[in-house]
Tab-separated table of C-alpha atoms and ligand atoms in Angstrom:
chain	number	residue	atom	x	y	z
A	113	UNK	CA	-116.717	-37.284	-88.641
A	114	UNK	CA	-115.903	-37.376	-84.932
A	115	UNK	CA	-114.693	-40.943	-85.346
A	116	UNK	CA	-112.410	-40.045	-88.269
A	117	UNK	CA	-110.927	-37.116	-86.368
A	118	UNK	CA	-110.397	-39.215	-83.257
A	119	UNK	CA	-108.903	-42.051	-85.206
A	120	UNK	CA	-106.436	-39.819	-87.058
A	121	UNK	CA	-105.510	-38.082	-83.818
A	122	UNK	CA	-104.855	-41.473	-82.225
A	123	UNK	CA	-102.702	-42.466	-85.170
A	124	UNK	CA	-100.766	-39.192	-85.054
A	125	UNK	CA	-100.070	-39.569	-81.328
A	126	UNK	CA	-99.159	-43.193	-81.788
A	127	UNK	CA	-96.715	-42.429	-84.607
A	128	UNK	CA	-95.073	-39.791	-82.474
A	129	UNK	CA	-94.535	-42.322	-79.713
A	130	UNK	CA	-93.283	-44.915	-82.181
A	131	UNK	CA	-90.685	-42.562	-83.573
A	132	UNK	CA	-89.363	-42.157	-80.083
A	133	UNK	CA	-89.615	-45.695	-78.802
A	134	UNK	CA	-90.161	-48.296	-81.554
A	135	UNK	CA	-92.846	-50.992	-81.579
A	136	UNK	CA	-91.658	-53.138	-78.754
A	137	UNK	CA	-92.507	-52.299	-75.177
A	138	UNK	CA	-91.497	-54.035	-72.011
A	139	UNK	CA	-93.398	-53.572	-68.781
A	140	UNK	CA	-92.042	-55.066	-65.580
A	141	UNK	CA	-94.429	-56.158	-62.825
A	142	UNK	CA	-93.301	-57.182	-59.364
A	143	UNK	CA	-95.749	-59.174	-57.245
A	144	UNK	CA	-96.104	-58.636	-53.482
A	145	UNK	CA	-94.345	-60.949	-51.022
A	146	UNK	CA	-96.757	-63.809	-50.326
A	147	UNK	CA	-97.909	-65.081	-46.925
A	148	UNK	CA	-95.335	-67.860	-46.804
A	149	UNK	CA	-92.505	-65.459	-47.635
A	150	UNK	CA	-93.693	-62.944	-45.039
A	151	UNK	CA	-94.051	-65.648	-42.376
A	152	UNK	CA	-90.566	-66.925	-43.222
A	153	UNK	CA	-89.120	-63.416	-42.883
A	154	UNK	CA	-88.030	-63.186	-46.539
A	155	UNK	CA	-86.032	-60.190	-47.598
A	156	UNK	CA	-87.251	-58.061	-50.457
A	157	UNK	CA	-84.531	-57.518	-53.081
A	158	UNK	CA	-86.382	-55.062	-55.299
A	159	UNK	CA	-86.182	-51.308	-54.722
A	160	UNK	CA	-88.180	-48.658	-56.521
A	161	UNK	CA	-87.452	-44.985	-56.924
A	162	UNK	CA	-90.391	-43.039	-55.548
A	163	UNK	CA	-90.295	-40.495	-58.356
A	164	UNK	CA	-89.659	-42.807	-61.339
A	165	UNK	CA	-92.154	-45.275	-62.793
A	166	UNK	CA	-89.766	-46.912	-65.251
A	167	UNK	CA	-86.863	-48.239	-63.261
A	168	UNK	CA	-86.006	-50.555	-60.405
A	169	UNK	CA	-82.938	-51.763	-58.560
A	170	UNK	CA	-82.077	-55.290	-57.553
A	171	UNK	CA	-80.079	-55.502	-54.363
A	172	UNK	CA	-77.727	-58.486	-54.121
A	173	UNK	CA	-76.607	-60.140	-50.888
A	174	UNK	CA	-73.364	-58.124	-50.928
A	175	UNK	CA	-75.548	-54.950	-51.061
A	176	UNK	CA	-74.486	-54.139	-54.623
A	177	UNK	CA	-77.292	-52.769	-56.771
A	178	UNK	CA	-78.156	-53.358	-60.384
A	179	UNK	CA	-80.416	-50.941	-62.198
A	180	UNK	CA	-82.969	-51.961	-64.828
A	181	UNK	CA	-85.075	-49.648	-66.978
A	182	UNK	CA	-88.230	-50.565	-68.830
A	183	UNK	CA	-91.106	-48.702	-70.445
A	184	UNK	CA	-93.034	-48.978	-67.208
A	185	UNK	CA	-92.449	-50.676	-63.882
A	186	UNK	CA	-95.444	-51.827	-61.835
A	187	UNK	CA	-94.923	-52.217	-58.116
A	188	UNK	CA	-96.471	-54.764	-55.774
A	189	UNK	CA	-99.274	-52.382	-54.804
A	190	UNK	CA	-100.227	-51.440	-58.382
A	191	UNK	CA	-103.614	-52.981	-59.123
A	192	UNK	CA	-105.105	-54.499	-62.278
A	193	UNK	CA	-106.685	-51.153	-63.283
A	194	UNK	CA	-103.286	-49.462	-63.203
A	195	UNK	CA	-101.802	-52.207	-65.358
A	196	UNK	CA	-104.641	-52.068	-67.855
A	197	UNK	CA	-104.485	-48.279	-68.102
A	198	UNK	CA	-100.989	-48.608	-69.611
A	199	UNK	CA	-101.903	-51.629	-71.754
A	200	UNK	CA	-105.147	-50.298	-73.218
A	201	UNK	CA	-103.748	-48.122	-76.037
A	202	UNK	CA	-101.716	-51.074	-77.319
A	203	UNK	CA	-104.439	-53.736	-77.273
A	204	UNK	CA	-107.182	-51.536	-78.657
A	205	UNK	CA	-105.109	-50.678	-81.720
A	206	UNK	CA	-106.153	-54.088	-83.095
A	207	UNK	CA	-109.427	-52.291	-83.931
A	208	UNK	CA	-107.445	-49.881	-86.113
A	209	UNK	CA	-106.043	-52.832	-88.067
A	210	UNK	CA	-102.747	-53.494	-86.293
A	211	UNK	CA	-101.454	-56.927	-85.370
A	212	UNK	CA	-100.627	-56.990	-81.677
A	213	UNK	CA	-98.865	-59.511	-79.468
A	214	UNK	CA	-98.702	-59.476	-75.674
A	215	UNK	CA	-96.644	-61.908	-73.612
A	216	UNK	CA	-96.324	-62.565	-69.913
A	217	UNK	CA	-92.821	-63.883	-69.226
A	218	UNK	CA	-91.259	-65.017	-65.967
A	219	UNK	CA	-90.622	-67.678	-63.390
A	220	UNK	CA	-93.603	-69.759	-62.222
A	221	UNK	CA	-95.442	-68.052	-59.370
A	222	UNK	CA	-94.546	-64.475	-60.331
A	223	UNK	CA	-98.049	-63.520	-61.525
A	224	UNK	CA	-98.160	-64.232	-65.275
A	225	UNK	CA	-101.635	-65.733	-65.021
A	226	UNK	CA	-102.677	-63.070	-62.521
A	227	UNK	CA	-101.730	-60.344	-65.020
A	228	UNK	CA	-103.319	-62.006	-68.065
A	229	UNK	CA	-106.358	-63.895	-66.670
A	230	UNK	CA	-106.670	-62.416	-63.209
A	231	UNK	CA	-109.418	-63.692	-60.934
A	232	UNK	CA	-113.197	-63.042	-60.980
A	233	UNK	CA	-112.672	-60.283	-58.372
A	234	UNK	CA	-109.520	-58.958	-59.999
A	235	UNK	CA	-109.922	-59.314	-63.740
A	236	UNK	CA	-106.735	-59.275	-65.763
A	237	UNK	CA	-105.663	-57.947	-69.154
A	238	UNK	CA	-107.588	-60.551	-71.195
A	239	UNK	CA	-111.019	-59.803	-69.782
A	240	UNK	CA	-110.500	-56.040	-69.668
A	241	UNK	CA	-109.256	-56.048	-73.250
A	242	UNK	CA	-112.309	-57.874	-74.563
A	243	UNK	CA	-114.565	-55.581	-72.574
A	244	UNK	CA	-112.863	-52.544	-74.106
A	245	UNK	CA	-112.953	-53.980	-77.639
A	246	UNK	CA	-116.708	-54.577	-77.363
A	247	UNK	CA	-117.219	-51.118	-75.884
A	248	UNK	CA	-115.314	-49.347	-78.652
A	249	UNK	CA	-116.969	-51.409	-81.416
A	250	UNK	CA	-120.328	-50.382	-80.032
A	251	UNK	CA	-119.259	-46.760	-79.836
A	252	UNK	CA	-118.090	-46.812	-83.449
A	253	UNK	CA	-121.087	-48.761	-84.765
A	254	UNK	CA	-122.243	-45.791	-86.860
A	255	UNK	CA	-119.015	-45.781	-88.886
A	256	UNK	CA	-117.424	-49.200	-88.517
A	257	UNK	CA	-118.721	-52.737	-88.510
A	258	UNK	CA	-116.625	-55.148	-86.470
A	259	UNK	CA	-116.733	-58.912	-86.090
A	260	UNK	CA	-114.732	-60.487	-83.268
A	261	UNK	CA	-113.565	-64.107	-83.114
A	262	UNK	CA	-111.749	-65.899	-80.330
A	263	UNK	CA	-109.411	-68.905	-80.488
A	264	UNK	CA	-107.591	-70.516	-77.614
A	265	UNK	CA	-104.696	-72.889	-77.885
A	266	UNK	CA	-101.845	-74.392	-75.997
A	267	UNK	CA	-98.297	-75.250	-76.992
A	268	UNK	CA	-97.011	-78.127	-74.907
A	269	UNK	CA	-93.834	-80.041	-75.777
A	270	UNK	CA	-93.859	-78.400	-79.245
A	271	UNK	CA	-97.378	-79.667	-79.935
A	272	UNK	CA	-100.225	-77.261	-80.632
A	273	UNK	CA	-103.587	-78.151	-79.131
A	274	UNK	CA	-106.927	-76.472	-79.689
A	275	UNK	CA	-108.549	-75.733	-76.347
A	276	UNK	CA	-111.934	-74.687	-77.700
A	277	UNK	CA	-113.134	-78.209	-78.311
A	278	UNK	CA	-116.891	-78.531	-78.210
A	279	UNK	CA	-116.941	-81.171	-75.548
A	280	UNK	CA	-114.403	-80.453	-72.869
A	281	UNK	CA	-114.365	-84.102	-71.828
A	282	UNK	CA	-112.572	-84.855	-75.034
A	283	UNK	CA	-108.829	-84.416	-75.239
A	284	UNK	CA	-107.740	-81.245	-77.070
A	285	UNK	CA	-107.287	-81.558	-80.814
A	286	UNK	CA	-103.729	-81.509	-82.201
A	287	UNK	CA	-102.988	-78.879	-84.847
A	288	UNK	CA	-100.252	-77.970	-87.313
A	289	UNK	CA	-99.088	-74.645	-88.716
A	290	UNK	CA	-99.488	-74.080	-92.447
A	291	UNK	CA	-97.698	-71.468	-94.472
A	292	UNK	CA	-100.317	-69.452	-96.344
A	293	UNK	CA	-99.256	-66.377	-98.311
A	294	UNK	CA	-95.728	-64.974	-97.878
A	295	UNK	CA	-95.101	-64.449	-94.179
A	296	UNK	CA	-98.610	-65.503	-93.174
A	297	UNK	CA	-99.326	-68.577	-91.121
A	298	UNK	CA	-102.557	-70.413	-90.634
A	299	UNK	CA	-103.559	-73.122	-88.263
A	300	UNK	CA	-106.102	-75.113	-90.291
A	301	UNK	CA	-108.954	-76.482	-88.213
A	302	UNK	CA	-108.428	-74.119	-85.293
A	303	UNK	CA	-111.793	-73.189	-83.775
A	304	UNK	CA	-112.582	-69.505	-84.246
A	305	UNK	CA	-115.609	-68.706	-82.139
A	306	UNK	CA	-117.563	-65.603	-83.133
A	307	UNK	CA	-118.180	-63.630	-79.947
A	308	UNK	CA	-120.646	-60.878	-79.093
A	309	UNK	CA	-120.008	-60.007	-75.437
A	310	UNK	CA	-117.470	-60.219	-72.622
A	311	UNK	CA	-119.343	-62.654	-70.373
A	312	UNK	CA	-119.655	-65.075	-73.271
A	313	UNK	CA	-115.904	-64.898	-73.864
A	314	UNK	CA	-115.278	-65.473	-70.159
A	315	UNK	CA	-117.369	-68.675	-70.256
A	316	UNK	CA	-115.506	-69.777	-73.368
A	317	UNK	CA	-112.156	-69.199	-71.685
A	318	UNK	CA	-113.263	-71.180	-68.645
A	319	UNK	CA	-114.135	-74.151	-70.832
A	320	UNK	CA	-110.799	-73.704	-72.613
A	321	UNK	CA	-108.940	-73.788	-69.305
A	322	UNK	CA	-110.718	-77.006	-68.378
A	323	UNK	CA	-109.664	-78.571	-71.682
A	324	UNK	CA	-106.131	-77.563	-70.815
A	325	UNK	CA	-105.991	-79.840	-67.844
A	326	UNK	CA	-107.646	-82.923	-69.379
A	327	UNK	CA	-105.429	-85.938	-68.978
A	328	UNK	CA	-103.346	-84.325	-66.303
A	329	UNK	CA	-103.680	-85.041	-62.623
A	330	UNK	CA	-101.473	-82.078	-61.894
A	331	UNK	CA	-103.241	-79.298	-63.756
A	332	UNK	CA	-101.289	-76.451	-62.193
A	333	UNK	CA	-97.989	-78.033	-62.966
A	334	UNK	CA	-98.990	-78.587	-66.548
A	335	UNK	CA	-100.131	-75.013	-66.941
A	336	UNK	CA	-96.757	-73.718	-65.842
A	337	UNK	CA	-95.110	-75.950	-68.439
A	338	UNK	CA	-97.127	-74.981	-71.478
A	339	UNK	CA	-97.720	-71.732	-73.327
A	340	UNK	CA	-101.348	-70.688	-73.363
A	341	UNK	CA	-102.425	-68.451	-76.240
A	342	UNK	CA	-105.619	-66.523	-76.690
A	343	UNK	CA	-106.130	-65.075	-80.148
A	344	UNK	CA	-108.658	-62.379	-80.908
A	345	UNK	CA	-109.305	-61.856	-84.602
A	346	UNK	CA	-110.913	-58.590	-85.596
A	347	UNK	CA	-112.567	-58.100	-88.951
A	348	UNK	CA	-113.424	-54.483	-89.564
A	349	UNK	CA	-115.251	-52.720	-92.353
A	350	UNK	CA	-115.539	-48.976	-92.666
A	351	UNK	CA	-119.086	-47.859	-93.396
A	352	UNK	CA	-117.600	-44.601	-94.666
A	353	UNK	CA	-115.266	-45.819	-97.432
A	354	UNK	CA	-115.742	-49.618	-97.411
A	355	UNK	CA	-112.113	-50.251	-96.399
A	356	UNK	CA	-111.644	-53.660	-94.781
A	357	UNK	CA	-109.138	-54.784	-92.165
A	358	UNK	CA	-108.367	-58.149	-90.602
A	359	UNK	CA	-105.987	-58.225	-87.680
A	360	UNK	CA	-104.947	-60.440	-84.790
A	361	UNK	CA	-104.357	-59.764	-81.151
A	362	UNK	CA	-102.434	-62.517	-79.330
A	363	UNK	CA	-102.528	-62.661	-75.538
A	364	UNK	CA	-99.916	-65.135	-74.385
A	365	UNK	CA	-99.264	-66.630	-70.962
A	366	UNK	CA	-95.841	-68.233	-71.434
A	367	UNK	CA	-94.524	-71.330	-69.685
A	368	UNK	CA	-92.441	-70.679	-66.556
A	369	UNK	CA	-88.955	-69.479	-67.478
A	370	UNK	CA	-87.190	-71.080	-64.481
A	371	UNK	CA	-84.193	-73.259	-65.064
A	372	UNK	CA	-84.653	-76.807	-63.850
A	373	UNK	CA	-82.874	-77.970	-60.744
A	374	UNK	CA	-80.355	-80.797	-61.005
A	375	UNK	CA	-82.612	-83.222	-59.138
A	376	UNK	CA	-85.406	-82.914	-61.677
A	377	UNK	CA	-83.268	-83.397	-64.732
A	378	UNK	CA	-84.585	-86.714	-65.928
A	379	UNK	CA	-87.471	-88.322	-67.789
A	380	UNK	CA	-90.573	-86.388	-68.759
A	381	UNK	CA	-89.562	-83.285	-66.819
A	382	UNK	CA	-86.284	-83.076	-68.696
A	383	UNK	CA	-88.064	-83.286	-72.040
A	384	UNK	CA	-90.562	-80.618	-70.996
A	385	UNK	CA	-87.825	-78.297	-69.797
A	386	UNK	CA	-85.865	-78.703	-72.990
A	387	UNK	CA	-88.927	-77.782	-75.036
A	388	UNK	CA	-89.644	-74.771	-72.818
A	389	UNK	CA	-86.045	-73.562	-72.985
A	390	UNK	CA	-86.053	-74.056	-76.718
A	391	UNK	CA	-89.184	-72.013	-77.325
A	392	UNK	CA	-88.362	-69.229	-74.866
A	393	UNK	CA	-84.880	-68.849	-76.276
A	394	UNK	CA	-86.328	-68.981	-79.817
A	395	UNK	CA	-88.564	-66.093	-78.792
A	396	UNK	CA	-85.542	-64.156	-77.481
A	397	UNK	CA	-83.584	-64.959	-80.673
A	398	UNK	CA	-86.394	-63.790	-82.937
A	399	UNK	CA	-86.715	-60.558	-81.059
A	400	UNK	CA	-82.985	-59.878	-81.039
A	401	UNK	CA	-82.731	-60.733	-84.759
A	402	UNK	CA	-85.513	-58.222	-85.394
A	403	UNK	CA	-83.511	-55.726	-83.388
A	404	UNK	CA	-80.246	-56.216	-85.210
A	405	UNK	CA	-82.031	-56.212	-88.605
A	406	UNK	CA	-79.757	-58.977	-89.826
A	407	UNK	CA	-82.208	-60.164	-92.446
A	408	UNK	CA	-82.861	-63.744	-91.442
A	409	UNK	CA	-85.295	-63.998	-88.554
A	410	UNK	CA	-85.358	-67.538	-87.126
A	411	UNK	CA	-89.142	-67.789	-86.675
A	412	UNK	CA	-89.160	-71.481	-87.544
A	413	UNK	CA	-87.070	-72.574	-84.570
A	414	UNK	CA	-90.147	-73.122	-82.422
A	415	UNK	CA	-93.882	-73.624	-82.842
A	416	UNK	CA	-94.489	-70.548	-80.722
A	417	UNK	CA	-92.478	-68.112	-82.864
A	418	UNK	CA	-93.564	-69.735	-86.119
A	419	UNK	CA	-97.232	-69.360	-85.251
A	420	UNK	CA	-96.771	-65.760	-84.130
A	421	UNK	CA	-94.604	-64.809	-87.124
A	422	UNK	CA	-97.029	-62.371	-88.731
A	423	UNK	CA	-97.771	-60.722	-85.382
A	424	UNK	CA	-94.175	-60.477	-84.267
A	425	UNK	CA	-92.274	-58.346	-86.719
A	426	UNK	CA	-91.198	-54.780	-87.215
A	427	UNK	CA	-94.636	-53.658	-88.304
A	428	UNK	CA	-96.608	-55.154	-85.410
A	429	UNK	CA	-96.962	-54.014	-81.837
A	430	UNK	CA	-95.383	-56.182	-79.180
A	431	UNK	CA	-95.613	-55.894	-75.422
A	432	UNK	CA	-93.847	-58.121	-72.947
A	433	UNK	CA	-94.673	-58.198	-69.262
A	434	UNK	CA	-91.664	-59.413	-67.366
A	435	UNK	CA	-93.033	-60.726	-64.102
A	436	UNK	CA	-90.761	-60.914	-61.060
A	437	UNK	CA	-90.788	-62.009	-57.447
A	438	UNK	CA	-89.495	-59.597	-54.772
A	439	UNK	CA	-88.089	-62.402	-52.617
A	440	UNK	CA	-84.374	-62.913	-51.953
A	441	UNK	CA	-84.912	-66.636	-52.494
A	442	UNK	CA	-85.752	-65.958	-56.168
A	443	UNK	CA	-82.904	-63.517	-56.828
A	444	UNK	CA	-81.139	-65.687	-59.427
A	445	UNK	CA	-84.282	-66.245	-61.508
A	446	UNK	CA	-85.272	-62.593	-61.152
A	447	UNK	CA	-81.939	-61.461	-62.590
A	448	UNK	CA	-82.262	-63.941	-65.467
A	449	UNK	CA	-85.737	-62.649	-66.322
A	450	UNK	CA	-84.700	-59.011	-66.107
A	451	UNK	CA	-81.653	-59.629	-68.314
A	452	UNK	CA	-83.820	-61.414	-70.874
A	453	UNK	CA	-86.309	-58.538	-70.835
A	454	UNK	CA	-83.567	-55.944	-71.187
A	455	UNK	CA	-82.396	-57.742	-74.313
A	456	UNK	CA	-85.950	-57.592	-75.645
A	457	UNK	CA	-86.220	-53.911	-74.846
A	458	UNK	CA	-83.018	-53.161	-76.724
A	459	UNK	CA	-84.957	-53.535	-79.952
A	460	UNK	CA	-85.244	-50.854	-82.519
A	461	UNK	CA	-88.048	-51.293	-84.965
A	462	UNK	CA	-89.911	-49.426	-87.660
A	463	UNK	CA	-93.394	-47.978	-87.428
A	464	UNK	CA	-96.361	-50.335	-87.185
A	465	UNK	CA	-98.274	-50.946	-90.392
A	466	UNK	CA	-101.991	-51.460	-90.767
A	467	UNK	CA	-103.138	-54.899	-91.930
A	468	UNK	CA	-105.679	-55.006	-94.734
B	601	ADP	P1	-97.636	-67.632	-62.644
B	601	ADP	O1	-98.749	-67.604	-63.648
B	601	ADP	O2	-96.499	-66.747	-63.033
B	601	ADP	O3	-97.183	-68.998	-62.281
B	601	ADP	P2	-99.674	-66.784	-60.784
B	601	ADP	O4	-100.377	-65.776	-61.625
B	601	ADP	O5	-100.310	-68.110	-60.651
B	601	ADP	O6	-98.176	-66.967	-61.284
B	601	ADP	O7	-99.413	-66.098	-59.373
B	601	ADP	C1	-99.001	-66.814	-58.226
B	601	ADP	C2	-99.791	-66.331	-57.019
B	601	ADP	O8	-99.467	-64.980	-56.702
B	601	ADP	C3	-101.278	-66.360	-57.241
B	601	ADP	O9	-101.911	-66.765	-56.041
B	601	ADP	C4	-101.630	-64.926	-57.559
B	601	ADP	O10	-102.964	-64.618	-57.236
B	601	ADP	C5	-100.630	-64.159	-56.714
B	601	ADP	N1	-100.254	-62.872	-57.343
B	601	ADP	C6	-99.463	-62.733	-58.420
B	601	ADP	N2	-99.292	-61.428	-58.730
B	601	ADP	C7	-100.001	-60.727	-57.836
B	601	ADP	C8	-100.222	-59.323	-57.618
B	601	ADP	N3	-99.687	-58.383	-58.412
B	601	ADP	N4	-101.022	-58.966	-56.579
B	601	ADP	C9	-101.567	-59.904	-55.790
B	601	ADP	N5	-101.393	-61.237	-55.929
B	601	ADP	C10	-100.621	-61.657	-56.931
């Protein structure tokens, strides 16, 4: 009974918020200046208002200021707990049957991986989310039965690769997207590992990350040039009325959004950059088409948006972290990212719908 009351209260509160704000949230996170920037005497171009947690100003070299507003703005001294506190209600709604999609967007080196993966001392959104999902499933075990599955894949140069290969010395398996029922995509052959606890997932993710760098001598470079996707599938069954749900939570660390310099524009790097630009702009186009409600949503323009189609519509919950650098040297890229994110935030969307 307590569970039913809590769950309907959560839904009521959520619907209230949705009526006010829609299903798409954008959080901005600014990393601290790093050692090299401090040693080099870099200027910080980001200003925060001490009393407001949803806006920031970018100060240009001519001292003009541009204001940006998001659903929440995290400052350089906000820690992983603070970030997760805001993210938790969104990710845990996958247990109530909602499809959820979280992206980290931004220039390489701005903290996308720090926000999503974190480090063993400073766990990020992915680990904390799994921990919370296991905790809540345990808490609800008298009224709900949950099964959790994890998949991990990479999109590199418009090719999808399964990172949960059994033997991480083997190259990742290539996969294709298949249209299942109307508006539902499947990736046949994708490994879905049933998981029972957070540490187990952590080990799985570590082996997935190793698979990511197979064949590359420059693992870090590759990781900034591919999208890394973690998918948590939740199957739920109510022990009260037998109602079943199946929903997905996608946790996505996108490729770096930086524009390539003129010097690099040749060969393999050019191809990579074109693919990255294509998929990031496809993501922006999908989101703005959803916003303008024009009817046709161009999901098929990239593997990324096509695969996420059923988790990226008006009835799903979407959260984008726009990651930025405070340094004057990155001003141009920072403005590009903030403009992109503002476009995303402009979205109006209908209430989220439960998946059954
Ligand atoms: P990206 O994934 O965007 O390329 P990373 O997550 O690799 O960026 O971050 C670059 C570096 O900055 C890493 O050493 C990371 O630990 C550090 N970093 C990023 N964000 C923060 C933060 N909020 N607090 C402390 N260190 C951070």
